[in-house]
PDB file of C-alpha atoms in Angstrom:
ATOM      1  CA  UNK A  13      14.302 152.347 -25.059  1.00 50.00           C
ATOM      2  CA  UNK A  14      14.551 148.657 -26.628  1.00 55.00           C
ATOM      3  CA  UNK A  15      13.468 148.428 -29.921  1.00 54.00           C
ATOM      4  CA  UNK A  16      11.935 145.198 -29.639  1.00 55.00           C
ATOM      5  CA  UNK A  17      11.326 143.151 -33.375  1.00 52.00           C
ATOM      6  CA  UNK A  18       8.674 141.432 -32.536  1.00 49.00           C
ATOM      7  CA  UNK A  19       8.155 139.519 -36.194  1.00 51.00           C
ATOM      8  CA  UNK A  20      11.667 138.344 -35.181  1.00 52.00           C
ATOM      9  CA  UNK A  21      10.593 135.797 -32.145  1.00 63.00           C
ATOM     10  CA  UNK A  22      11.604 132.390 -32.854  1.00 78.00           C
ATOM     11  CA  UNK A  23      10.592 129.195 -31.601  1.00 87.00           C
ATOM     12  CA  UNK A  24      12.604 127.451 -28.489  1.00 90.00           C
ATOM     13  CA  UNK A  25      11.812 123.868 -28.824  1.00 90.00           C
ATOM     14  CA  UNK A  26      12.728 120.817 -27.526  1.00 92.00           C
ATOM     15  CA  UNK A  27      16.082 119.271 -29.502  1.00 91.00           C
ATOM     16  CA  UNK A  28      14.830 117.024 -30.526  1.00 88.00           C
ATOM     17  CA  UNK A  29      11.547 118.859 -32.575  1.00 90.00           C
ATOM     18  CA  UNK A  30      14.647 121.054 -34.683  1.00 88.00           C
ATOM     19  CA  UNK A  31      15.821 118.133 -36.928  1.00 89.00           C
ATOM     20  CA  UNK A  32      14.943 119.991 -40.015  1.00 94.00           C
ATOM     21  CA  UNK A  33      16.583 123.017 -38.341  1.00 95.00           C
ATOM     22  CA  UNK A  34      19.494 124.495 -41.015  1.00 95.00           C
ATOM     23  CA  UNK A  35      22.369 124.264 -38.362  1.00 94.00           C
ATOM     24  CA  UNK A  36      25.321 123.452 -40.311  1.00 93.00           C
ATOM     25  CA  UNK A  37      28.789 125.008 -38.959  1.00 93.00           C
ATOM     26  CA  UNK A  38      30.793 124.377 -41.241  1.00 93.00           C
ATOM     27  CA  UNK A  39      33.429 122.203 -39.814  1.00 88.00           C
ATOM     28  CA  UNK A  40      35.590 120.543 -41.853  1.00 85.00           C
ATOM     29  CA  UNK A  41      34.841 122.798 -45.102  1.00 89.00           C
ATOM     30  CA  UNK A  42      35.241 126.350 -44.186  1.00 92.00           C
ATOM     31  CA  UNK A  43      37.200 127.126 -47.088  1.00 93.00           C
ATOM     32  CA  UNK A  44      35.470 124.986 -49.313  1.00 93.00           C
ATOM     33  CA  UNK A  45      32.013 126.615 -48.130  1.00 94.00           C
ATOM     34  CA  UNK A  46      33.860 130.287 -48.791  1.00 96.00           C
ATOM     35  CA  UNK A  47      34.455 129.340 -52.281  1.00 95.00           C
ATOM     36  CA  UNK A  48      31.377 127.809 -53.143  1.00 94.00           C
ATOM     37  CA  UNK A  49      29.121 130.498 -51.376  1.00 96.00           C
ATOM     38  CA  UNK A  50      30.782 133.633 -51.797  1.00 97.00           C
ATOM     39  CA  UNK A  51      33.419 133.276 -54.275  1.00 96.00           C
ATOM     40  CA  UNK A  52      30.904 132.138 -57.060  1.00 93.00           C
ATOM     41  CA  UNK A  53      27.670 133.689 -57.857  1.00 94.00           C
ATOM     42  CA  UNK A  54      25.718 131.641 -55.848  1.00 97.00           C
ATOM     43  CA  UNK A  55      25.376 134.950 -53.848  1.00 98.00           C
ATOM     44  CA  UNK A  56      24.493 137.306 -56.311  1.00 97.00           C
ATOM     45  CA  UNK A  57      21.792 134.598 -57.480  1.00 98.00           C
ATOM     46  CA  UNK A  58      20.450 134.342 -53.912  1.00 98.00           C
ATOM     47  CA  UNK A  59      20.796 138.396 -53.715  1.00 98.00           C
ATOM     48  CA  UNK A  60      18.901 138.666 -57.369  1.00 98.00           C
ATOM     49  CA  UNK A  61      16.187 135.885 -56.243  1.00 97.00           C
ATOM     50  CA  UNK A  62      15.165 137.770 -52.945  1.00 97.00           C
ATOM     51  CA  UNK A  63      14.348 141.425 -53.344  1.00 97.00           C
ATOM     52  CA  UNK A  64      14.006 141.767 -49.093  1.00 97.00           C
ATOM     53  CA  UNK A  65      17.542 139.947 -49.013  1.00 98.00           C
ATOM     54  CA  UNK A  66      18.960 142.668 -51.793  1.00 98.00           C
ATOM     55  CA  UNK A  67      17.425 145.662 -50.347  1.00 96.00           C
ATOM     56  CA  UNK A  68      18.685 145.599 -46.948  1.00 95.00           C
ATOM     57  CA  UNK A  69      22.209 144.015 -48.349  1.00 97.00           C
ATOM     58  CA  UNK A  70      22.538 147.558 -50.416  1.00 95.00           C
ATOM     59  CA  UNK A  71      22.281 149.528 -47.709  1.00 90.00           C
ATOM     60  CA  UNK A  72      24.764 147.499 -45.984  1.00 90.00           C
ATOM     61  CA  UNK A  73      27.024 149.067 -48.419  1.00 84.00           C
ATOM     62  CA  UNK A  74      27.387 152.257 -46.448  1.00 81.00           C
ATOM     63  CA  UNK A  75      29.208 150.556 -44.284  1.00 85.00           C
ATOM     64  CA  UNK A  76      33.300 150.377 -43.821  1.00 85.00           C
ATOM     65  CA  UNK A  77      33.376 148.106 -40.490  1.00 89.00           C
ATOM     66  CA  UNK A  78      34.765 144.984 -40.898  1.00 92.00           C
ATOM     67  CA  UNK A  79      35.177 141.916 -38.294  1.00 95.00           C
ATOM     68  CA  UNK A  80      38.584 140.833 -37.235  1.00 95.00           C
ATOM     69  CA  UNK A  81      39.559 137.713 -40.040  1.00 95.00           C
ATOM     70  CA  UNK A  82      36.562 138.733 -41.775  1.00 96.00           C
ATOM     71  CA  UNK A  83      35.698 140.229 -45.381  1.00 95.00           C
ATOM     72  CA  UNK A  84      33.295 142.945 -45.974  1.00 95.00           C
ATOM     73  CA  UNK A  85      30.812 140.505 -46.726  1.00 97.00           C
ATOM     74  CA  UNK A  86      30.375 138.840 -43.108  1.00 97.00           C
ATOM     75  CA  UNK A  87      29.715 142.774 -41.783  1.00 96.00           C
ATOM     76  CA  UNK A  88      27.124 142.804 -44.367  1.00 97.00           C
ATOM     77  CA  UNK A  89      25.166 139.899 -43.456  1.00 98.00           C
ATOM     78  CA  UNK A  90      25.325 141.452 -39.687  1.00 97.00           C
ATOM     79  CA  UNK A  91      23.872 144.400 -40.933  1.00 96.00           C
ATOM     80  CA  UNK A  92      21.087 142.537 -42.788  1.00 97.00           C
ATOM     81  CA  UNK A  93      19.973 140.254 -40.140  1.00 96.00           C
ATOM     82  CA  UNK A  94      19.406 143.049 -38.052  1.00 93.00           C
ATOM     83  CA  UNK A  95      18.215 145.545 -40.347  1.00 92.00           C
ATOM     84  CA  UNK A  96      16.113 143.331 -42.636  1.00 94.00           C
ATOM     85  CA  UNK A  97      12.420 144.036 -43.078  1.00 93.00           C
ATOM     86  CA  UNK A  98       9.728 142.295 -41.941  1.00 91.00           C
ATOM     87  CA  UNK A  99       8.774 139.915 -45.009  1.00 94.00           C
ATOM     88  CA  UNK A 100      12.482 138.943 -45.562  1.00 96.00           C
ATOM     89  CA  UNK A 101      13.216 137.895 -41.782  1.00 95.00           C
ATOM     90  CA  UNK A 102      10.213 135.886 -41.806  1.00 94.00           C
ATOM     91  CA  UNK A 103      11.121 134.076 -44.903  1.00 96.00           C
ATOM     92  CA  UNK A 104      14.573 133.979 -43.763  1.00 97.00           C
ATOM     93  CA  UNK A 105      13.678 132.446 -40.325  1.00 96.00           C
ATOM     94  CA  UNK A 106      11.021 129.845 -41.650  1.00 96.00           C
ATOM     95  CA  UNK A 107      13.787 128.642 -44.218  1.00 97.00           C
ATOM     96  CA  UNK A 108      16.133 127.727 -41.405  1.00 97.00           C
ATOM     97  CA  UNK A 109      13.843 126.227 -39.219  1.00 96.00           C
ATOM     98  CA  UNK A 110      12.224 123.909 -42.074  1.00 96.00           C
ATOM     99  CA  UNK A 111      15.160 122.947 -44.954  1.00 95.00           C
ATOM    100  CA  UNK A 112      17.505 121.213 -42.913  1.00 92.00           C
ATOM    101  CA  UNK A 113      15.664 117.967 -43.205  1.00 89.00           C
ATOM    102  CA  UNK A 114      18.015 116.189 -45.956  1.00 90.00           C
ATOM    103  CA  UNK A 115      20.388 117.052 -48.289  1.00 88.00           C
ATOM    104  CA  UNK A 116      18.143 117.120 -51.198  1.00 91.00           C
ATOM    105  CA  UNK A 117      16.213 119.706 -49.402  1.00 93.00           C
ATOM    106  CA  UNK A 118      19.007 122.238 -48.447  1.00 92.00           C
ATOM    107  CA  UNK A 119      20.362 121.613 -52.063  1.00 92.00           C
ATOM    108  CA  UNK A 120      17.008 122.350 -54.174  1.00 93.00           C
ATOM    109  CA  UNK A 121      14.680 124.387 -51.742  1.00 95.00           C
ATOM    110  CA  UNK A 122      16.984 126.573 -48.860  1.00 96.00           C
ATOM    111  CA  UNK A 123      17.684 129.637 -50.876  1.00 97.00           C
ATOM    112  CA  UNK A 124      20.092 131.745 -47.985  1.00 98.00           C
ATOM    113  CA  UNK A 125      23.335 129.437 -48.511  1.00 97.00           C
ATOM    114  CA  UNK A 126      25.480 132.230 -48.344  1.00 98.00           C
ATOM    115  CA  UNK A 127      24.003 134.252 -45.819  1.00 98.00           C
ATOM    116  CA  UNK A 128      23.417 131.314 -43.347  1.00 98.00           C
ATOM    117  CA  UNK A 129      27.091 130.532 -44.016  1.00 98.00           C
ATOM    118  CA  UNK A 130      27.954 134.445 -43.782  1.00 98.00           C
ATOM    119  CA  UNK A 131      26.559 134.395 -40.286  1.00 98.00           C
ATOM    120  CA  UNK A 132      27.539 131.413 -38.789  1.00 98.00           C
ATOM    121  CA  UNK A 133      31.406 132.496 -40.100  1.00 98.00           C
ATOM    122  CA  UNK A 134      31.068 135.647 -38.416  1.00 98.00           C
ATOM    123  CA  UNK A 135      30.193 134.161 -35.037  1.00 98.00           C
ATOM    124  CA  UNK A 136      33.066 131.408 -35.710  1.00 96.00           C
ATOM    125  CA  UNK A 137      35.455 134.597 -35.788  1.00 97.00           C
ATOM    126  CA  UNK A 138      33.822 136.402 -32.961  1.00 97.00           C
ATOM    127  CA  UNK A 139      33.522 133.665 -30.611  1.00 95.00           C
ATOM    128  CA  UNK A 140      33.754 135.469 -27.467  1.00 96.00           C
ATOM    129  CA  UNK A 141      36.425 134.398 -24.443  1.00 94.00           C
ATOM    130  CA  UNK A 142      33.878 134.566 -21.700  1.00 97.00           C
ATOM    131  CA  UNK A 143      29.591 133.356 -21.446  1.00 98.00           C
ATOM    132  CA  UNK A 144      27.285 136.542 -20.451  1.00 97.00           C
ATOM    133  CA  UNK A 145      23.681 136.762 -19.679  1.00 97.00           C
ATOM    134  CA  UNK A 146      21.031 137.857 -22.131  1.00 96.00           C
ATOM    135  CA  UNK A 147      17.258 138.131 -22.268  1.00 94.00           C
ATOM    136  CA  UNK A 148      14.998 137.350 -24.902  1.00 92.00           C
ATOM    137  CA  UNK A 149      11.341 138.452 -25.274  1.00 87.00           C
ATOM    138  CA  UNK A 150       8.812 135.729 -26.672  1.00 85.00           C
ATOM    139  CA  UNK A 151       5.084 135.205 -26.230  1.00 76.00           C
ATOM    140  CA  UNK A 152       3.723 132.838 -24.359  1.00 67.00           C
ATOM    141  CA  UNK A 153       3.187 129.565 -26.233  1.00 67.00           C
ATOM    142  CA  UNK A 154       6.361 127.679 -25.337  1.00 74.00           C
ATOM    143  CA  UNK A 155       6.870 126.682 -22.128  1.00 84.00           C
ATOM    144  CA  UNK A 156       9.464 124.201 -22.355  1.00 91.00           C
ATOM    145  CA  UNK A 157       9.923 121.733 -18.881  1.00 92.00           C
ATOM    146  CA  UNK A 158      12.618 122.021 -16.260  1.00 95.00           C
ATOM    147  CA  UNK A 159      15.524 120.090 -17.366  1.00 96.00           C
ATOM    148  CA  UNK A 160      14.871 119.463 -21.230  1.00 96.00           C
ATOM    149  CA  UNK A 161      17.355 120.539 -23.546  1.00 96.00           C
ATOM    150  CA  UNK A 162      16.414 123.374 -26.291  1.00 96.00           C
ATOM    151  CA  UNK A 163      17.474 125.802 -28.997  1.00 96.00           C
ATOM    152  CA  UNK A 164      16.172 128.720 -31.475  1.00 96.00           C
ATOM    153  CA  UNK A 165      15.191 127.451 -34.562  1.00 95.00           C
ATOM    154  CA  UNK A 166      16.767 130.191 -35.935  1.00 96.00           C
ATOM    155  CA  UNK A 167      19.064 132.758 -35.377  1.00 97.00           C
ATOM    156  CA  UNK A 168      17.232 135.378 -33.033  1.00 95.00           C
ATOM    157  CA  UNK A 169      18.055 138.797 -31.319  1.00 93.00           C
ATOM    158  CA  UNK A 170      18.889 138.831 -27.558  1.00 93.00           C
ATOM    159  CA  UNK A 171      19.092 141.933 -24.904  1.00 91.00           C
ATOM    160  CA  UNK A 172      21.220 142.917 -21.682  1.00 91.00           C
ATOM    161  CA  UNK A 173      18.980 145.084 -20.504  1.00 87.00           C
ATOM    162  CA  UNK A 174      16.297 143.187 -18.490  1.00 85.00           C
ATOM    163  CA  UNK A 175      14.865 145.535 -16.307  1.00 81.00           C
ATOM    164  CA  UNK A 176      14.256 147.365 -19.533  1.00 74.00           C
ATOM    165  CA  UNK A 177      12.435 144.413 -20.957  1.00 73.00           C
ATOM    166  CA  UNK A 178       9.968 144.423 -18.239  1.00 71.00           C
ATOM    167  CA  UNK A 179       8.960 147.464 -18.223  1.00 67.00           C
ATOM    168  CA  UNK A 180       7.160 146.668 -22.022  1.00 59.00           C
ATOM    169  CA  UNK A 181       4.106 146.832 -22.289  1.00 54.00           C
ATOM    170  CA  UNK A 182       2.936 143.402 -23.423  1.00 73.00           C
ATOM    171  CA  UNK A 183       4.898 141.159 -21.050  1.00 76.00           C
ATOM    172  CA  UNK A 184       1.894 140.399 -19.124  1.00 80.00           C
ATOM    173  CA  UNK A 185       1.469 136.749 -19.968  1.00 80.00           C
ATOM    174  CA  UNK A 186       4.336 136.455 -22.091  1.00 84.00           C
ATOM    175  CA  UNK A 187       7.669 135.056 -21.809  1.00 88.00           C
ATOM    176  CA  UNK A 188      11.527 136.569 -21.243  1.00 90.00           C
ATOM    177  CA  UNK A 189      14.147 133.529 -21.484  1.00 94.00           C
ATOM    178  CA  UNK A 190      16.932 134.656 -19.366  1.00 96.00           C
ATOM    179  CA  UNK A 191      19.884 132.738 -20.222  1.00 98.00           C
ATOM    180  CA  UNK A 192      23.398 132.261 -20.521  1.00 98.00           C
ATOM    181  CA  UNK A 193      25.462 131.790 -23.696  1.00 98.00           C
ATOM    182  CA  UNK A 194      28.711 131.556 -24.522  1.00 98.00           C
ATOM    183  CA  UNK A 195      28.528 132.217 -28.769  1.00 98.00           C
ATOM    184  CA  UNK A 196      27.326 135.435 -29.622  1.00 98.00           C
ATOM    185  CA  UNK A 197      27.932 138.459 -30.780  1.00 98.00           C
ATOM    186  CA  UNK A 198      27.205 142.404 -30.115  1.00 96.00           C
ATOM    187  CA  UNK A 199      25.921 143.759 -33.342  1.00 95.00           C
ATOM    188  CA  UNK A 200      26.063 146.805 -32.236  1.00 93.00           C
ATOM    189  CA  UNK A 201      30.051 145.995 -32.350  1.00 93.00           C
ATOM    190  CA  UNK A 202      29.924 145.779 -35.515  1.00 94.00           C
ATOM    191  CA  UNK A 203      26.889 147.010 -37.702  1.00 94.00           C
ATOM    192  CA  UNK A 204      26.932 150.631 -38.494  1.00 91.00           C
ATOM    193  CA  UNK A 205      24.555 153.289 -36.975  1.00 88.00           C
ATOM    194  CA  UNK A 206      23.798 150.442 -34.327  1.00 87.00           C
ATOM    195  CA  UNK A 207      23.847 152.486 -30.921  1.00 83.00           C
ATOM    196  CA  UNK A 208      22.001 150.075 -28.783  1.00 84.00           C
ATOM    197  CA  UNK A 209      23.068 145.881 -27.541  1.00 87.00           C
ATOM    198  CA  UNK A 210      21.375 143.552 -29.940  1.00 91.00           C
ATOM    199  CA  UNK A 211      23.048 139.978 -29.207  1.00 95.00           C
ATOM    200  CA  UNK A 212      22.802 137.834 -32.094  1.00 97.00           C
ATOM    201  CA  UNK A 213      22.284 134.316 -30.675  1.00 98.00           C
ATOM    202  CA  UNK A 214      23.036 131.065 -33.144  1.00 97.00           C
ATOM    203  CA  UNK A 215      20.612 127.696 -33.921  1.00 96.00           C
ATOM    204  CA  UNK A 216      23.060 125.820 -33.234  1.00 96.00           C
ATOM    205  CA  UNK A 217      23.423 126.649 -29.360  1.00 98.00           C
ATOM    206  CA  UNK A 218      22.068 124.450 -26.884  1.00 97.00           C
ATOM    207  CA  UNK A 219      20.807 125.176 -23.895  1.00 98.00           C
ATOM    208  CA  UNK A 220      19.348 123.128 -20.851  1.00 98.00           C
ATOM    209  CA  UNK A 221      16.483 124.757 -18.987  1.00 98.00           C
ATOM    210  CA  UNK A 222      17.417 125.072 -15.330  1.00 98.00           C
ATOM    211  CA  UNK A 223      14.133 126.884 -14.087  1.00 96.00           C
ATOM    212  CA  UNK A 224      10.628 127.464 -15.091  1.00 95.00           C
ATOM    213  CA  UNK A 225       8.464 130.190 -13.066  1.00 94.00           C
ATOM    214  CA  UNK A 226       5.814 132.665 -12.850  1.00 92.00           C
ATOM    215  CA  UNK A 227       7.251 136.259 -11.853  1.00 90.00           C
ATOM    216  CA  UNK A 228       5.048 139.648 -11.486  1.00 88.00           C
ATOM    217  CA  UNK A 229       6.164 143.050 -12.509  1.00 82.00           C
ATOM    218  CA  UNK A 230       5.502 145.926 -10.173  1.00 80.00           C
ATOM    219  CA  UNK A 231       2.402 147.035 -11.351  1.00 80.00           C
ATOM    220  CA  UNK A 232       1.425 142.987 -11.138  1.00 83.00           C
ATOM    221  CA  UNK A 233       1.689 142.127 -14.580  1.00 82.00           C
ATOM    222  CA  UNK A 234       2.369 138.607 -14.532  1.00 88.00           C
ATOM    223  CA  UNK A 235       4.783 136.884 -16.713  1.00 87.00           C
ATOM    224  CA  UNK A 236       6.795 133.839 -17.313  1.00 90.00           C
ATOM    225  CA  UNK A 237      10.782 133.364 -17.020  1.00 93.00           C
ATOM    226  CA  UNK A 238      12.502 130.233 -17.724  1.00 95.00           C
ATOM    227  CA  UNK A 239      16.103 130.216 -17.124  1.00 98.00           C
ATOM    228  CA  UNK A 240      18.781 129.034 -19.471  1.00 98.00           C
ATOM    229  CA  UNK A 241      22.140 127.700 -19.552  1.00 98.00           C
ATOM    230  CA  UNK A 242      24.439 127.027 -22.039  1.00 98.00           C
ATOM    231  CA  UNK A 243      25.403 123.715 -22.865  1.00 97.00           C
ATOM    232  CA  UNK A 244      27.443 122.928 -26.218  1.00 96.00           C
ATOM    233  CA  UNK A 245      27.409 123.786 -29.249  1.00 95.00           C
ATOM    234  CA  UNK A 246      25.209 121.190 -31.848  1.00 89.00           C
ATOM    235  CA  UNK A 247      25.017 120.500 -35.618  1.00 85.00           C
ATOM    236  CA  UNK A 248      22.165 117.721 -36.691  1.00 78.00           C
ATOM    237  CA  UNK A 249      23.830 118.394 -40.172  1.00 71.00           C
ATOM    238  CA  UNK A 250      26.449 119.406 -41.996  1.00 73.00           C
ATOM    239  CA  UNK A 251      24.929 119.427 -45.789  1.00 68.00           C
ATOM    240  CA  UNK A 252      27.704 121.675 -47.008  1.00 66.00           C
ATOM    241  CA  UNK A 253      30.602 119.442 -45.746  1.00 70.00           C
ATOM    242  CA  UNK A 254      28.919 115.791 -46.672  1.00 56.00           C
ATOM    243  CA  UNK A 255      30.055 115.258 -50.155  1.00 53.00           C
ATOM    244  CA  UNK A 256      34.036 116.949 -49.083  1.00 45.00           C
ATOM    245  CA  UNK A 257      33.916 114.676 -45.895  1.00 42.00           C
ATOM    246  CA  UNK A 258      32.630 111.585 -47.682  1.00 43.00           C
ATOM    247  CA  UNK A 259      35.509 111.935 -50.066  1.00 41.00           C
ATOM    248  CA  UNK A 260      37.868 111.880 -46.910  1.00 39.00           C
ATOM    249  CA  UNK A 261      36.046 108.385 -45.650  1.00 43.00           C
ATOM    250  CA  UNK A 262      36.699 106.977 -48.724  1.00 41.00           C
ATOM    251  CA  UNK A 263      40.475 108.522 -48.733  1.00 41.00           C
ATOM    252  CA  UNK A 264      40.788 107.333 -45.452  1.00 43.00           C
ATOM    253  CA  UNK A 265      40.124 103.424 -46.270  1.00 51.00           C
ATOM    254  CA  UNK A 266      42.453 103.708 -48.877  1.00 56.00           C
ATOM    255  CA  UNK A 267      45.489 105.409 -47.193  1.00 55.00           C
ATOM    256  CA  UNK A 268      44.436 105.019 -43.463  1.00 53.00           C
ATOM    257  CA  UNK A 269      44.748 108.804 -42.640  1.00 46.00           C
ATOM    258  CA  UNK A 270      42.484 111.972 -42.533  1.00 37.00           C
ATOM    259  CA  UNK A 271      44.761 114.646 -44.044  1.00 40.00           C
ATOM    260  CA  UNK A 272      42.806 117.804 -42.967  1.00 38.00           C
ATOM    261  CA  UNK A 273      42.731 120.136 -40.070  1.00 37.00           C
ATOM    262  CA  UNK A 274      38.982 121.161 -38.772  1.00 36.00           C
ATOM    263  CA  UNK A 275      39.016 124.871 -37.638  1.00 40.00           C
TER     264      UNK A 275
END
């Protein structure tokens, strides 16, 4: 049986609405963003300012999986995405959606630096070779139109099963987004005592919505599916990398030449 988190739902909006949305991937500054997040203490400050964040990191310690190119760190933030309780994952997810809006706002108020760059890094490494089909349970206040372009405003939980999903109990007059995406990962890959698929999906995928349609279950439980397919891959900002990429603008009128590789 799914174990649906329903305190986990995030909003799929128009592009457009998400400009505050924390979306950074790090391009450019990988390293740099290692160093600065994880290297330093800026992560046990953010650990030591969120008891929610520190509690389900800890138990994250019990586990010895580790991602291919990866540190033991990026399996921990895995682990506390998905195993986070309710208070912290809200706080997490409202943080994301809201502190992206300028720099001066991710710098003084967006207190998950390191584990927004933790995750993002992780599904940089685990990019997978091919797109697959997932379904995502939501209620029924977004119904975004036929053609329009959209993303989470966070990161959010995905399923394979979707005969499974319709069989809940609630999806009379709700929502299940079935879409396509092509950067995820399994968790269950990769966090420890995981045994079913929970598909971590990213804020910065974009999707365009190919249909929008009322469907009814077998016992006539209406509900509403909109279709989704994967089109890029989107950053509004890139707060981490601004000051190191300004530096290489100003480099670069100088000499004439970038000298840097992006990942």
């Amino acid at each position: 049986c799914i174990r649906l988190p329903k305190y986990n739902q995030i909003l799929l909006l128009d592009v457009q609405e998400t400009t505050d949305v924390v979306d950074d991937q790090y391009k450019g500054c990988r390293e740099e963003a290692m160093k600065k997040f994880i290297e330093s203490d800026v992560l046990k400050q953010e650990l030591s300012n969120s008891e929610g964040f520190q509690k389900a990191w800890n138990k994250s310690n019990e586990c010895s999986k580790q991602i291919p190119g990866g540190r033991k760190e990026h399996t921990a933030a895995l682990s506390v995405y998905l195993k986070g309780d309710r208070p912290f994952i809200l706080a997490l997810n409202k943080a994301i959606e809201t502190m992206g809006g300028n720099v001066s706002i991710y710098e003084n108020h967006f207190h998950f630096k390191s584990l927004h760059f933790l995750l993002m890094d992780s599904m940089r490494l685990l990019k997978p070779k091919e797109c697959k089909n997932f379904y995502v349970f939501q209620d029924g206040k977004n119904k975004p139109q036929k053609g329009s372009t959209v993303r989470f405003t966070s990161f959010t939980l995905a399923y394979s099963d979707y005969e499974e999903l319709k069989r809940l109990e609630d999806v009379n007059e709700n929502t299940i987004l079935n879409l396509t995406s092509c950067f995820f990962v399994n968790l269950k890959d990769y966090v420890c005592g995981q045994e079913q698929d929970e598909i971590l999906l990213s804020p910065a995928e974009v999707f365009t919505v190919q249909r929008v349609e009322t469907k009814t279950t077998w016992d006539d439980d209406e509900y509403l599916e909109i279709v989704l397919n994967h089109s890029g891959l989107n950053s509004s900002h890139n707060y981490m990398c601004y000051p190191f990429i300004v530096l290489l603008d100003f480099l670069f009128t100088l000499t004439g030449t970038y000298v840097y590789t992006f990942w």
